Short mmCIF file of C-alpha atoms in Angstrom, two decimals:
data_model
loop_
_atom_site.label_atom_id
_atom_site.label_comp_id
_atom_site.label_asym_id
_atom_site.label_seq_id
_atom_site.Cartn_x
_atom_site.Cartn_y
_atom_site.Cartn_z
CA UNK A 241 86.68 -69.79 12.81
CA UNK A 242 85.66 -69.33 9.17
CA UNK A 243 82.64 -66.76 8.25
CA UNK A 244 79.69 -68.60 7.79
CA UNK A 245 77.43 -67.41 5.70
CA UNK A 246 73.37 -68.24 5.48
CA UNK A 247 71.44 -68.13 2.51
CA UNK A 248 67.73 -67.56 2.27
CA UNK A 249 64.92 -67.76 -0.45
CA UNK A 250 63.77 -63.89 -1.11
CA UNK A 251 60.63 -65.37 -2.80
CA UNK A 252 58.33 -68.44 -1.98
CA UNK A 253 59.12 -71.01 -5.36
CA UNK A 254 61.17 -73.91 -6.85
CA UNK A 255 64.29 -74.08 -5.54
CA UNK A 256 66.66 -74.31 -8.41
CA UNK A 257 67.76 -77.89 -9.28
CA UNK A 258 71.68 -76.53 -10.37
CA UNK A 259 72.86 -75.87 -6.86
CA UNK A 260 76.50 -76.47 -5.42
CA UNK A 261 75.76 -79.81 -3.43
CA UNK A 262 77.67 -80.31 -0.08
CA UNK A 263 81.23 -80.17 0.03
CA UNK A 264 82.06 -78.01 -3.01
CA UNK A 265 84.88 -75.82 -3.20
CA UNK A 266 83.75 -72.37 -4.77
CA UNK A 267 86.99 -71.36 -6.56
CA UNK A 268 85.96 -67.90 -8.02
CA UNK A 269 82.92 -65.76 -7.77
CA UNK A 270 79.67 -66.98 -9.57
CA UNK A 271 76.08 -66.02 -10.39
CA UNK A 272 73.49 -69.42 -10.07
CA UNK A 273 69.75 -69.05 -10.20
CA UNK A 274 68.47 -69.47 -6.85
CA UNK A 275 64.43 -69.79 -6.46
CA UNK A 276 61.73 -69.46 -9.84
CA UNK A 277 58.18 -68.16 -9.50
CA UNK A 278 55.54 -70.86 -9.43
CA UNK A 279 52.86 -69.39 -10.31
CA UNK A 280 53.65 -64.99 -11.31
CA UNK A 281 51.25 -62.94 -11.73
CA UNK A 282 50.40 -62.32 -15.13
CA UNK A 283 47.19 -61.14 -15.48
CA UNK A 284 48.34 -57.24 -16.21
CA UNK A 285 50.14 -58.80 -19.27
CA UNK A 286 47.70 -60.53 -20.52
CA UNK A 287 45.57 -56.96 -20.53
CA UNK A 288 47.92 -55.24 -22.55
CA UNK A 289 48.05 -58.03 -24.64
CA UNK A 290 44.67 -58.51 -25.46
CA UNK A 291 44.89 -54.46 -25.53
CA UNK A 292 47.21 -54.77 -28.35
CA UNK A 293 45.59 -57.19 -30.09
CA UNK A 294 42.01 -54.84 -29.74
CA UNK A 295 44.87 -52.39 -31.18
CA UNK A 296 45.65 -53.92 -33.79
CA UNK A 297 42.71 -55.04 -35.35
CA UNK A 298 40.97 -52.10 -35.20
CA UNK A 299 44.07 -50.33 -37.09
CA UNK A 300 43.78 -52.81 -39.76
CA UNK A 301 39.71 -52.46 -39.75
CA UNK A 302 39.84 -48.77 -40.18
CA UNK A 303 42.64 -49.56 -43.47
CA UNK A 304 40.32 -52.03 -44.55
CA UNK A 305 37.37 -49.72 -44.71
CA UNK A 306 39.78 -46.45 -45.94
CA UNK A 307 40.93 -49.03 -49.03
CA UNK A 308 36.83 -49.26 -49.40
CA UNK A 309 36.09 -45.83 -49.18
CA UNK A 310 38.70 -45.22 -52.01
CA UNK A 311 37.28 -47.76 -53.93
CA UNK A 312 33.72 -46.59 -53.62
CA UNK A 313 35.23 -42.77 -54.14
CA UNK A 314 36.65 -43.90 -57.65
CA UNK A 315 33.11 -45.19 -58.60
CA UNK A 316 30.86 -41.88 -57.76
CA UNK A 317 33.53 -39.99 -59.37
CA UNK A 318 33.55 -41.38 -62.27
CA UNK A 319 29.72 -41.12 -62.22
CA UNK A 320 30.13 -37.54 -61.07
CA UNK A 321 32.00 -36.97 -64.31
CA UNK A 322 29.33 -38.85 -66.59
CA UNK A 323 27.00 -36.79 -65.06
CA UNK A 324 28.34 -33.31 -65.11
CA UNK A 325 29.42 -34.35 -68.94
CA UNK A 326 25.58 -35.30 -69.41
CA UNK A 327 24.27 -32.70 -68.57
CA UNK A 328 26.45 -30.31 -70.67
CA UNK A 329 25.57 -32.25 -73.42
CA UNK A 330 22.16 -32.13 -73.35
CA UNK A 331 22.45 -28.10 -72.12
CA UNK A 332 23.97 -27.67 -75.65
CA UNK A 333 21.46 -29.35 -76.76
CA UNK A 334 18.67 -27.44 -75.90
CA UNK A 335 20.94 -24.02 -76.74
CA UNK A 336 20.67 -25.42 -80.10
CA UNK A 337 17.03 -26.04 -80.29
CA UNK A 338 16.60 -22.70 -78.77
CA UNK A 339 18.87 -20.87 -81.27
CA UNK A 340 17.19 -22.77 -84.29
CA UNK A 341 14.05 -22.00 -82.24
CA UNK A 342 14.74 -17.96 -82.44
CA UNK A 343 16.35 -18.14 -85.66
CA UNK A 344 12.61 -19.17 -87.02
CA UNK A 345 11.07 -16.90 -84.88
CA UNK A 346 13.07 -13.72 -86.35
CA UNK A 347 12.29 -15.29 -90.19
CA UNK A 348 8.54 -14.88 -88.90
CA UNK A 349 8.66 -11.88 -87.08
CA UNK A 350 10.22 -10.21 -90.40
CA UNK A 351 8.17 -11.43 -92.35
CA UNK A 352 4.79 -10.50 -90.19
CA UNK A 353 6.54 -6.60 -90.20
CA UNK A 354 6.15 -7.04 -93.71
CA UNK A 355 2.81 -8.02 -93.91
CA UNK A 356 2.10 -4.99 -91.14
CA UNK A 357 3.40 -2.60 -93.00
CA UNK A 358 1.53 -4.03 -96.51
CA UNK A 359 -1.78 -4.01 -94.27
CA UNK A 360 -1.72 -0.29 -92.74
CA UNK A 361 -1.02 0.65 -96.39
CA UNK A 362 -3.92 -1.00 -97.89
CA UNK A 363 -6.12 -0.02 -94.78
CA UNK A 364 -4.79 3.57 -95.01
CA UNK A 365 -6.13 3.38 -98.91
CA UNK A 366 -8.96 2.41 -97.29
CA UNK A 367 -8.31 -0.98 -99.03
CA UNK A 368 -8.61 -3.36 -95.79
CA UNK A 369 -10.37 -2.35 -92.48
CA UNK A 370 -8.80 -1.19 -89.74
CA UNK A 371 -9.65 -3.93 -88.03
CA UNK A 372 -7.48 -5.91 -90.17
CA UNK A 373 -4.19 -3.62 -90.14
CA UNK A 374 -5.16 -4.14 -86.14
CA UNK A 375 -5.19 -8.03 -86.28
CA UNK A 376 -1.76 -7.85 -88.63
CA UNK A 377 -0.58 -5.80 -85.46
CA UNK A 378 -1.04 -7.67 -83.12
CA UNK A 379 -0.04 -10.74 -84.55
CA UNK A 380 3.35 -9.15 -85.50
CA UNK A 381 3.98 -8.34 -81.71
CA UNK A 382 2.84 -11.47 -80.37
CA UNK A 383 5.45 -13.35 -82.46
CA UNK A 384 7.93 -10.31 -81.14
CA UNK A 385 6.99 -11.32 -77.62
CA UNK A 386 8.13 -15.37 -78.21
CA UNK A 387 11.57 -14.26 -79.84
CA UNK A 388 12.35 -12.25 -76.85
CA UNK A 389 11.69 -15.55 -74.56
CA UNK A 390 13.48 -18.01 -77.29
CA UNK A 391 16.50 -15.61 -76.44
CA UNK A 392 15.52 -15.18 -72.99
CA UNK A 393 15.51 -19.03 -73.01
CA UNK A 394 19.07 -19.30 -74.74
CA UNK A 395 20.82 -16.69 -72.13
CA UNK A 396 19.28 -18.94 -69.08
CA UNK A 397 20.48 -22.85 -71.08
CA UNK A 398 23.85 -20.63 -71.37
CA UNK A 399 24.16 -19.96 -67.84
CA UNK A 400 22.89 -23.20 -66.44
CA UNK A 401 25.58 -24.96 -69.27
CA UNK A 402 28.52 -22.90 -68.26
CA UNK A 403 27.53 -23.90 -64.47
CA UNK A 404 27.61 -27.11 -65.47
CA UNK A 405 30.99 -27.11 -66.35
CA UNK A 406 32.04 -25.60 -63.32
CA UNK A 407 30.23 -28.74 -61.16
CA UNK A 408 27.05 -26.90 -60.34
CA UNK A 409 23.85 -27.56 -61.37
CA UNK A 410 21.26 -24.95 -61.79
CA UNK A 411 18.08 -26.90 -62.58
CA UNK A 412 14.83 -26.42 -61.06
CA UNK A 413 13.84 -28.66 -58.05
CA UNK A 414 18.19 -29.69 -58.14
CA UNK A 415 20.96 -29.71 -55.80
CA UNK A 416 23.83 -27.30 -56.53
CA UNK A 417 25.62 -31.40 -57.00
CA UNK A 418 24.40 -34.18 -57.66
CA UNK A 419 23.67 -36.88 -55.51
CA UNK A 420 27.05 -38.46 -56.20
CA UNK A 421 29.33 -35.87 -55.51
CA UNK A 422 27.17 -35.25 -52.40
CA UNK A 423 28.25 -38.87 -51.61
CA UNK A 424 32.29 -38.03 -52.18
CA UNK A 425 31.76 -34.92 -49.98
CA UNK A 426 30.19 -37.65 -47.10
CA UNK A 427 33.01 -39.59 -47.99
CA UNK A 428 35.53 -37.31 -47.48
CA UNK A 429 34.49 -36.44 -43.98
CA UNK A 430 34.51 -40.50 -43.46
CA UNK A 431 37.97 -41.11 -44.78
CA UNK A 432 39.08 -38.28 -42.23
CA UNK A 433 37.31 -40.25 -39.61
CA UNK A 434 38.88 -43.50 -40.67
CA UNK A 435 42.43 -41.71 -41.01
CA UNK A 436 41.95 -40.58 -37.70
CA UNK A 437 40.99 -43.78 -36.00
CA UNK A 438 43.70 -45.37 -38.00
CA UNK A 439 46.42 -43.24 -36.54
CA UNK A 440 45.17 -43.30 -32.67
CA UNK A 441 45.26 -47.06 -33.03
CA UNK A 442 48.31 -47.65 -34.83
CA UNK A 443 50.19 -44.96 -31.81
CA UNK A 444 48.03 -47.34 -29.20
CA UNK A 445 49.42 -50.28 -30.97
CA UNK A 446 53.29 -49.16 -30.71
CA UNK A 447 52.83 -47.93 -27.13
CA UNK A 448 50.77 -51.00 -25.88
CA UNK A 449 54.00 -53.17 -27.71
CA UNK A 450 56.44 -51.27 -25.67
CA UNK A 451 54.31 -51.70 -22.34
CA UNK A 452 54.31 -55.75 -23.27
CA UNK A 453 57.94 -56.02 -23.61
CA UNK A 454 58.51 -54.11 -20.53
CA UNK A 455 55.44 -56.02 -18.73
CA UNK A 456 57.23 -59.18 -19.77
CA UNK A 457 60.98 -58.06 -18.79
CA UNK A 458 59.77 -56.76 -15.23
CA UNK A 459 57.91 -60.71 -14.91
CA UNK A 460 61.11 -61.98 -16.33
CA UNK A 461 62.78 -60.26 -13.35
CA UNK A 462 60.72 -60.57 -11.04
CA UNK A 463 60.12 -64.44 -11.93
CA UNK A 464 63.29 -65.89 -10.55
CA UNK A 465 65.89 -64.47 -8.28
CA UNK A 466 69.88 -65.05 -8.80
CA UNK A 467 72.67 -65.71 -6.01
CA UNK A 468 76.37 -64.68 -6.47
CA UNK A 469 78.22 -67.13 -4.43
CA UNK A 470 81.72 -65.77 -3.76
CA UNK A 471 85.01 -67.40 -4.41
CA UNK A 472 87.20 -69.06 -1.54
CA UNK A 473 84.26 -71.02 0.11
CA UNK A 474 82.70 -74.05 1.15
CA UNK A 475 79.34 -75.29 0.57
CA UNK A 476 78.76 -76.58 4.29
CA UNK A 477 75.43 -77.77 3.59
CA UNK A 478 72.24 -77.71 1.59
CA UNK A 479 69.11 -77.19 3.87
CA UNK A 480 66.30 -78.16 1.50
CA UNK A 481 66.56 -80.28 -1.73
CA UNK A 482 67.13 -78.88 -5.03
CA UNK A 483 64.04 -78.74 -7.03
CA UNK A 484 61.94 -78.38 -3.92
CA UNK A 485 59.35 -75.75 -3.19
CA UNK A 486 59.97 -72.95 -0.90
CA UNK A 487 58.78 -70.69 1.25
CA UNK A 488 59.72 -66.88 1.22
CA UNK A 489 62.83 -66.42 4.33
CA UNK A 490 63.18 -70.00 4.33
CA UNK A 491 67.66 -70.96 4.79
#
């Protein structure tokens, strides 16, 4: 008159080979494993894995190529630099050849005043011609005229020099930079780019790892089932042989 109670396989496998045999005595409640998966499904695990892996190396790609950038970054900045400090240089350069430039040109514009004003006194004693004090004349302006562009000249090397300092360049047929610092600016935009990429696949990485582990833990589940055989019974028999395959429903 005891209960009798059937088991079943809830999923086609290997039967376990740790089964009670016939004829023993369960004395308290216990968990065995019943059935394992043959053969589980694991091709949506090995997608996120190779996912992860895609992940992965792309994160360490994009650091890779950010550690370049910097590298390359250092390198047109420091030629930036040479060349901004160039071209000061040579700006005060030319200020200084301008300034000696005017300096001269003053010492001979004086001096041709002088001779102007000697020359319409000797043609106004009727000394020289005319035509003479004329020529003295326009001599005397002409040389007026180039110290006007030897300082015109120095106020434009001043502006262009001061520029200079400040990172722009103001010479004819030039970029406001030079082709350098137009590189950094490119490279700026880049590292963004790689900072970016870095940070979507590093996020993709850490959520693709948690998807594994929980991909994994739902085939670990999923892989075997367990029986809890309660205490006070009798293993009457053992329909199919431990280690066996099985078929899903199967006592």
């Amino acid at each position: 008159n005891a209960e009798l109670m059937r088991v079943t396989a809830p999923i086609a496998g290997r039967l376990s080979r740790d089964l009670p045999r016939r004829g023993d005595i369960i004395d308290h409640s216990i968990t065995v494993n019943l059935t394992e998966t043959l053969s589980p499904d694991r091709r949506h695990l090995l997608d996120l894995e190779q996912q992860s892996a895609i992940a992965k190396d792309r994160a360490y790609l994009a650091k890779r190529q950010l550690a370049e950038v910097v590298t390359i970054d250092h390198g047109l900045e420091t030629r930036t630099e040479s060349y901004r400090s160039g071209m000061i240089q040579r700006l005060g350069q030319q200020v200084a050849e301008a300034e000696a430039e005017k300096a001269g040109c003053l010492a001979e514009d004086q001096q041709r005043r002088d001779v102007r004003s000697r020359m319409a006194q000797l043609a106004k004693s009727g000394y020289t011609s005319q035509i003479r004090s004329a020529e003295a004349f326009a001599t005397q302006e002409a040389n007026a005229g180039r110290c006007e562009m030897a300082d015109a000249r120095i106020q434009r090397l001043k502006i262009e020099r001061d520029s200079a300092q400040n990172g722009v360049f103001l010479g004819d047929g030039a970029s406001d930079v030079p082709y350098s610092q137009q590189q950094r600016d490119r490279l700026v935009l880049r590292r963004q780019d790689l900072e970016t990429e870095m940070l979507q696949q590093n996020s993709s990485a850490v959520q693709l790892a948690a998807e594994v582990t929980e991909e994994r833990n739902r085939l670990e589940r999923i892989g075997h089932s367990d029986l809890l055989l309660p205490a006070d019974h009798l293993v009457w028999s053992v329909s199919a042989s431990p280690g066996s395959t099985v078929t899903e429903g199967q006592t």
